[in-house]
Amino acid sequence: MYRIALPNKGRLAEDARALFTDAGLEVRVHGDRALSAALGRGDQFQAIFVRAEDIAEFVADGAAGPGVTGWDLVAESQRDVDCLLDLQFGRCRLAVAAAEDGGIRSLTDIPPRSRVATTFPRLTRAFFDASRLPVEIVPVSGAAEIAPHLGIADIIVDLVSTGSTLRVNGLREVATVCESSARLIAGAAARENDGGRIVRELVSALESVVRAKG
């Protein structure tokens, strides 16, 4: 069976399953905690359910063929994978944000050596280096928006969809690091021999659904 890595939970997981079902590859899973499932009615495809953060690693290492995950996670991983298709869901942006009452309205207002809390240290470092702003990166595992209130950091870099979470926590968005959405990705090994044909057929099936919804 040709193995495809899908997110194991969250909105990305729900939307990915819906997309594959619409493309004729319904996820036939036995129980909510199953680690794998058949896709569609035949025996050609198998889904494996892993953390969205790990999918680029699985795909790059050849543990899975194609995979579905957010482009922000792919870029942060810095693994050698190709984007085959923008799936047009899970849209968000990685943004720089500061305290509403802190006087920071743009990047030029950020003092040198400011501390930046983020779960995306590589993308954040690259962004501030390109902007020629010397900052100290403070890696966190989650809930970056609380960091300025605890004195852990002066500003944050975090994923933003509507911006409501920032506003609730008294933060203002001041710059965009990158835009993101769910992507179908694959490594070189997944496109070799018969795998290349299978991947092309998969891309065609998913793309037809994406275009129809669009």
mmCIF file of C-alpha atoms in Angstrom:
data_model
loop_
_atom_site.group_PDB
_atom_site.id
_atom_site.type_symbol
_atom_site.label_atom_id
_atom_site.label_comp_id
_atom_site.label_asym_id
_atom_site.label_seq_id
_atom_site.Cartn_x
_atom_site.Cartn_y
_atom_site.Cartn_z
ATOM 1 C CA MET A 1 0.000 0.000 0.000
ATOM 2 C CA TYR A 2 1.186 3.508 -0.831
ATOM 3 C CA ARG A 3 1.554 5.392 2.450
ATOM 4 C CA ILE A 4 0.277 8.975 2.862
ATOM 5 C CA ALA A 5 0.941 11.012 6.034
ATOM 6 C CA LEU A 6 -2.059 12.961 7.364
ATOM 7 C CA PRO A 7 -2.415 15.138 10.491
ATOM 8 C CA ASN A 8 -3.700 13.155 13.449
ATOM 9 C CA LYS A 9 -5.853 15.856 15.050
ATOM 10 C CA GLY A 10 -7.148 19.394 14.794
ATOM 11 C CA ARG A 11 -8.767 21.367 12.007
ATOM 12 C CA LEU A 12 -6.079 20.356 9.507
ATOM 13 C CA ALA A 13 -6.930 16.712 10.140
ATOM 14 C CA GLU A 14 -10.662 17.299 9.666
ATOM 15 C CA ASP A 15 -10.235 19.271 6.450
ATOM 16 C CA ALA A 16 -7.703 16.796 5.031
ATOM 17 C CA ARG A 17 -10.037 13.861 5.615
ATOM 18 C CA ALA A 18 -12.922 15.753 4.002
ATOM 19 C CA LEU A 19 -10.795 16.569 0.952
ATOM 20 C CA PHE A 20 -9.638 12.974 0.474
ATOM 21 C CA THR A 21 -13.218 11.735 0.868
ATOM 22 C CA ASP A 22 -14.423 14.172 -1.801
ATOM 23 C CA ALA A 23 -11.638 12.885 -4.063
ATOM 24 C CA GLY A 24 -12.889 9.298 -3.700
ATOM 25 C CA LEU A 25 -10.382 8.322 -1.018
ATOM 26 C CA GLU A 26 -12.524 8.045 2.073
ATOM 27 C CA VAL A 27 -10.588 7.419 5.287
ATOM 28 C CA ARG A 28 -11.738 4.004 6.536
ATOM 29 C CA VAL A 29 -10.481 4.029 10.106
ATOM 30 C CA HIS A 30 -11.182 1.504 12.870
ATOM 31 C CA GLY A 31 -11.564 3.618 16.013
ATOM 32 C CA ASP A 32 -10.635 7.189 16.929
ATOM 33 C CA ARG A 33 -7.172 6.201 18.147
ATOM 34 C CA ALA A 34 -6.094 4.223 15.091
ATOM 35 C CA LEU A 35 -2.620 5.082 13.816
ATOM 36 C CA SER A 36 -3.394 4.100 10.221
ATOM 37 C CA ALA A 37 -6.330 3.536 7.898
ATOM 38 C CA ALA A 38 -7.150 2.460 4.372
ATOM 39 C CA LEU A 39 -7.993 5.192 1.872
ATOM 40 C CA GLY A 40 -10.763 4.547 -0.630
ATOM 41 C CA ARG A 41 -12.247 1.220 -1.625
ATOM 42 C CA GLY A 42 -9.136 -0.410 -3.026
ATOM 43 C CA ASP A 43 -5.903 -1.419 -1.348
ATOM 44 C CA GLN A 44 -3.582 1.068 -3.049
ATOM 45 C CA PHE A 45 -3.425 3.832 -0.417
ATOM 46 C CA GLN A 46 -2.888 3.785 3.323
ATOM 47 C CA ALA A 47 -3.095 6.821 5.612
ATOM 48 C CA ILE A 48 -0.830 7.129 8.635
ATOM 49 C CA PHE A 49 -1.809 9.653 11.290
ATOM 50 C CA VAL A 50 1.020 11.671 12.835
ATOM 51 C CA ARG A 51 1.539 15.123 14.292
ATOM 52 C CA ALA A 52 1.347 17.865 11.680
ATOM 53 C CA GLU A 53 4.726 19.091 12.948
ATOM 54 C CA ASP A 54 6.347 15.751 12.069
ATOM 55 C CA ILE A 55 4.926 15.183 8.592
ATOM 56 C CA ALA A 56 7.714 16.987 6.721
ATOM 57 C CA GLU A 57 10.214 14.756 8.534
ATOM 58 C CA PHE A 58 8.319 11.552 7.666
ATOM 59 C CA VAL A 59 8.040 12.585 4.017
ATOM 60 C CA ALA A 60 11.670 13.712 3.681
ATOM 61 C CA ASP A 61 12.946 10.496 5.276
ATOM 62 C CA GLY A 62 10.814 8.293 3.011
ATOM 63 C CA ALA A 63 8.719 6.871 5.866
ATOM 64 C CA ALA A 64 5.702 8.157 3.941
ATOM 65 C CA GLY A 65 5.121 9.072 0.323
ATOM 66 C CA PRO A 66 3.176 12.323 0.071
ATOM 67 C CA GLY A 67 1.867 14.131 3.142
ATOM 68 C CA VAL A 68 -0.491 16.932 4.090
ATOM 69 C CA THR A 69 0.571 19.650 6.509
ATOM 70 C CA GLY A 70 0.821 23.419 6.894
ATOM 71 C CA TRP A 71 3.380 25.279 4.822
ATOM 72 C CA ASP A 72 4.595 27.084 7.967
ATOM 73 C CA LEU A 73 5.600 23.718 9.447
ATOM 74 C CA VAL A 74 7.319 22.654 6.232
ATOM 75 C CA ALA A 75 9.314 25.888 6.090
ATOM 76 C CA GLU A 76 10.275 25.652 9.760
ATOM 77 C CA SER A 77 11.470 22.058 9.337
ATOM 78 C CA GLN A 78 13.903 23.060 6.546
ATOM 79 C CA ARG A 79 13.606 19.538 5.127
ATOM 80 C CA ASP A 80 14.072 18.845 1.420
ATOM 81 C CA VAL A 81 10.493 18.324 0.220
ATOM 82 C CA ASP A 82 8.482 19.735 -2.675
ATOM 83 C CA CYS A 83 5.096 21.401 -2.555
ATOM 84 C CA LEU A 84 2.876 19.540 -5.027
ATOM 85 C CA LEU A 85 -0.415 21.329 -4.416
ATOM 86 C CA ASP A 86 -1.877 24.174 -2.359
ATOM 87 C CA LEU A 87 -4.961 22.591 -0.826
ATOM 88 C CA GLN A 88 -6.618 25.951 -0.094
ATOM 89 C CA PHE A 89 -7.545 25.321 3.546
ATOM 90 C CA GLY A 90 -5.882 26.013 6.872
ATOM 91 C CA ARG A 91 -5.025 29.547 5.777
ATOM 92 C CA CYS A 92 -3.131 31.601 8.346
ATOM 93 C CA ARG A 93 -0.060 33.785 8.662
ATOM 94 C CA LEU A 94 2.990 33.808 10.883
ATOM 95 C CA ALA A 95 3.003 37.267 12.404
ATOM 96 C CA VAL A 96 5.079 39.508 14.655
ATOM 97 C CA ALA A 97 3.006 40.915 17.521
ATOM 98 C CA ALA A 98 3.681 43.229 20.438
ATOM 99 C CA ALA A 99 1.789 44.528 23.461
ATOM 100 C CA GLU A 100 -0.987 46.938 22.481
ATOM 101 C CA ASP A 101 0.208 49.502 25.014
ATOM 102 C CA GLY A 102 3.923 48.999 24.364
ATOM 103 C CA GLY A 103 4.386 51.643 21.684
ATOM 104 C CA ILE A 104 5.495 49.209 18.971
ATOM 105 C CA ARG A 105 3.547 49.831 15.745
ATOM 106 C CA SER A 106 6.045 48.568 13.141
ATOM 107 C CA LEU A 107 9.345 46.721 12.872
ATOM 108 C CA THR A 108 11.269 49.988 13.122
ATOM 109 C CA ASP A 109 9.868 50.493 16.632
ATOM 110 C CA ILE A 110 11.365 47.243 17.927
ATOM 111 C CA PRO A 111 14.402 48.020 20.117
ATOM 112 C CA PRO A 112 17.655 46.158 19.370
ATOM 113 C CA ARG A 113 18.211 43.011 21.440
ATOM 114 C CA SER A 114 14.497 42.578 22.123
ATOM 115 C CA ARG A 115 13.455 39.094 23.205
ATOM 116 C CA VAL A 116 11.134 37.283 20.783
ATOM 117 C CA ALA A 117 9.093 34.288 21.976
ATOM 118 C CA THR A 118 8.037 31.818 19.274
ATOM 119 C CA THR A 119 7.401 28.192 18.404
ATOM 120 C CA PHE A 120 9.033 28.901 15.013
ATOM 121 C CA PRO A 121 12.640 29.793 15.917
ATOM 122 C CA ARG A 122 14.148 29.096 12.461
ATOM 123 C CA LEU A 123 11.648 31.163 10.498
ATOM 124 C CA THR A 124 11.794 33.904 13.112
ATOM 125 C CA ARG A 125 15.592 34.055 13.056
ATOM 126 C CA ALA A 126 15.653 34.183 9.255
ATOM 127 C CA PHE A 127 13.036 36.953 9.197
ATOM 128 C CA PHE A 128 14.800 39.222 11.676
ATOM 129 C CA ASP A 129 18.201 38.559 10.114
ATOM 130 C CA ALA A 130 16.792 39.582 6.722
ATOM 131 C CA SER A 131 15.286 42.680 8.356
ATOM 132 C CA ARG A 132 18.673 43.429 9.972
ATOM 133 C CA LEU A 133 17.117 43.597 13.410
ATOM 134 C CA PRO A 134 19.269 42.026 16.143
ATOM 135 C CA VAL A 135 16.953 40.139 18.509
ATOM 136 C CA GLU A 136 17.177 37.279 20.977
ATOM 137 C CA ILE A 137 15.011 34.294 20.062
ATOM 138 C CA VAL A 138 13.199 32.619 22.969
ATOM 139 C CA PRO A 139 11.870 29.211 21.813
ATOM 140 C CA VAL A 140 8.626 28.140 23.497
ATOM 141 C CA SER A 141 6.486 25.042 22.975
ATOM 142 C CA GLY A 142 3.149 26.867 22.889
ATOM 143 C CA ALA A 143 1.021 29.757 24.196
ATOM 144 C CA ALA A 144 3.502 32.364 22.989
ATOM 145 C CA GLU A 145 0.914 35.124 23.489
ATOM 146 C CA ILE A 146 1.340 34.963 27.261
ATOM 147 C CA ALA A 147 5.107 35.595 27.087
ATOM 148 C CA PRO A 148 5.018 39.446 27.080
ATOM 149 C CA HIS A 149 2.717 39.466 30.127
ATOM 150 C CA LEU A 150 5.098 37.210 32.057
ATOM 151 C CA GLY A 151 8.196 39.190 31.153
ATOM 152 C CA ILE A 152 9.606 36.251 29.201
ATOM 153 C CA ALA A 153 9.780 38.236 25.960
ATOM 154 C CA ASP A 154 9.091 41.687 24.573
ATOM 155 C CA ILE A 155 7.342 40.525 21.401
ATOM 156 C CA ILE A 156 6.132 37.252 19.875
ATOM 157 C CA VAL A 157 5.989 35.531 16.509
ATOM 158 C CA ASP A 158 2.946 33.284 16.277
ATOM 159 C CA LEU A 159 0.322 31.931 13.889
ATOM 160 C CA VAL A 160 -2.623 34.237 13.290
ATOM 161 C CA SER A 161 -5.891 33.478 11.543
ATOM 162 C CA THR A 162 -8.495 36.084 12.507
ATOM 163 C CA GLY A 163 -6.374 37.963 15.047
ATOM 164 C CA SER A 164 -8.939 37.492 17.816
ATOM 165 C CA THR A 165 -6.517 35.636 20.097
ATOM 166 C CA LEU A 166 -4.026 38.492 19.853
ATOM 167 C CA ARG A 167 -6.683 41.080 20.685
ATOM 168 C CA VAL A 168 -7.994 39.096 23.649
ATOM 169 C CA ASN A 169 -4.443 39.009 25.042
ATOM 170 C CA GLY A 170 -3.773 42.708 24.459
ATOM 171 C CA LEU A 171 -1.426 42.226 21.513
ATOM 172 C CA ARG A 172 -1.107 44.092 18.231
ATOM 173 C CA GLU A 173 0.055 42.555 14.938
ATOM 174 C CA VAL A 174 2.930 44.600 13.489
ATOM 175 C CA ALA A 175 4.396 42.508 10.630
ATOM 176 C CA THR A 176 3.910 39.294 8.654
ATOM 177 C CA VAL A 177 6.688 36.715 8.499
ATOM 178 C CA CYS A 178 4.979 34.425 5.958
ATOM 179 C CA GLU A 179 1.603 33.260 4.678
ATOM 180 C CA SER A 180 0.606 29.633 5.103
ATOM 181 C CA SER A 181 -1.999 27.072 4.053
ATOM 182 C CA ALA A 182 -2.260 23.294 3.913
ATOM 183 C CA ARG A 183 -0.068 21.750 1.206
ATOM 184 C CA LEU A 184 0.422 18.338 -0.334
ATOM 185 C CA ILE A 185 4.150 17.669 -0.123
ATOM 186 C CA ALA A 186 6.458 14.855 -1.236
ATOM 187 C CA GLY A 187 10.130 13.954 -1.198
ATOM 188 C CA ALA A 188 12.209 12.761 -4.133
ATOM 189 C CA ALA A 189 11.873 9.082 -3.211
ATOM 190 C CA ALA A 190 8.067 9.245 -3.394
ATOM 191 C CA ARG A 191 8.192 10.223 -7.061
ATOM 192 C CA GLU A 192 10.577 7.522 -8.267
ATOM 193 C CA ASN A 193 9.527 4.544 -10.439
ATOM 194 C CA ASP A 194 5.816 3.712 -10.051
ATOM 195 C CA GLY A 195 5.584 6.215 -7.221
ATOM 196 C CA GLY A 196 5.782 9.104 -9.669
ATOM 197 C CA ARG A 197 2.710 7.909 -11.546
ATOM 198 C CA ILE A 198 0.781 7.329 -8.330
ATOM 199 C CA VAL A 199 1.674 10.780 -7.014
ATOM 200 C CA ARG A 200 0.574 12.426 -10.265
ATOM 201 C CA GLU A 201 -2.760 10.602 -10.111
ATOM 202 C CA LEU A 202 -3.223 11.667 -6.490
ATOM 203 C CA VAL A 203 -2.414 15.298 -7.287
ATOM 204 C CA SER A 204 -4.869 15.228 -10.198
ATOM 205 C CA ALA A 205 -7.665 13.799 -8.043
ATOM 206 C CA LEU A 206 -7.149 16.305 -5.215
ATOM 207 C CA GLU A 207 -6.657 19.246 -7.557
ATOM 208 C CA SER A 208 -9.990 18.569 -9.273
ATOM 209 C CA VAL A 209 -11.756 18.795 -5.893
ATOM 210 C CA VAL A 210 -9.882 21.950 -4.901
ATOM 211 C CA ARG A 211 -10.797 23.622 -8.185
ATOM 212 C CA ALA A 212 -14.435 22.578 -7.895
ATOM 213 C CA LYS A 213 -14.663 24.045 -4.396
ATOM 214 C CA GLY A 214 -12.897 27.182 -5.580
#
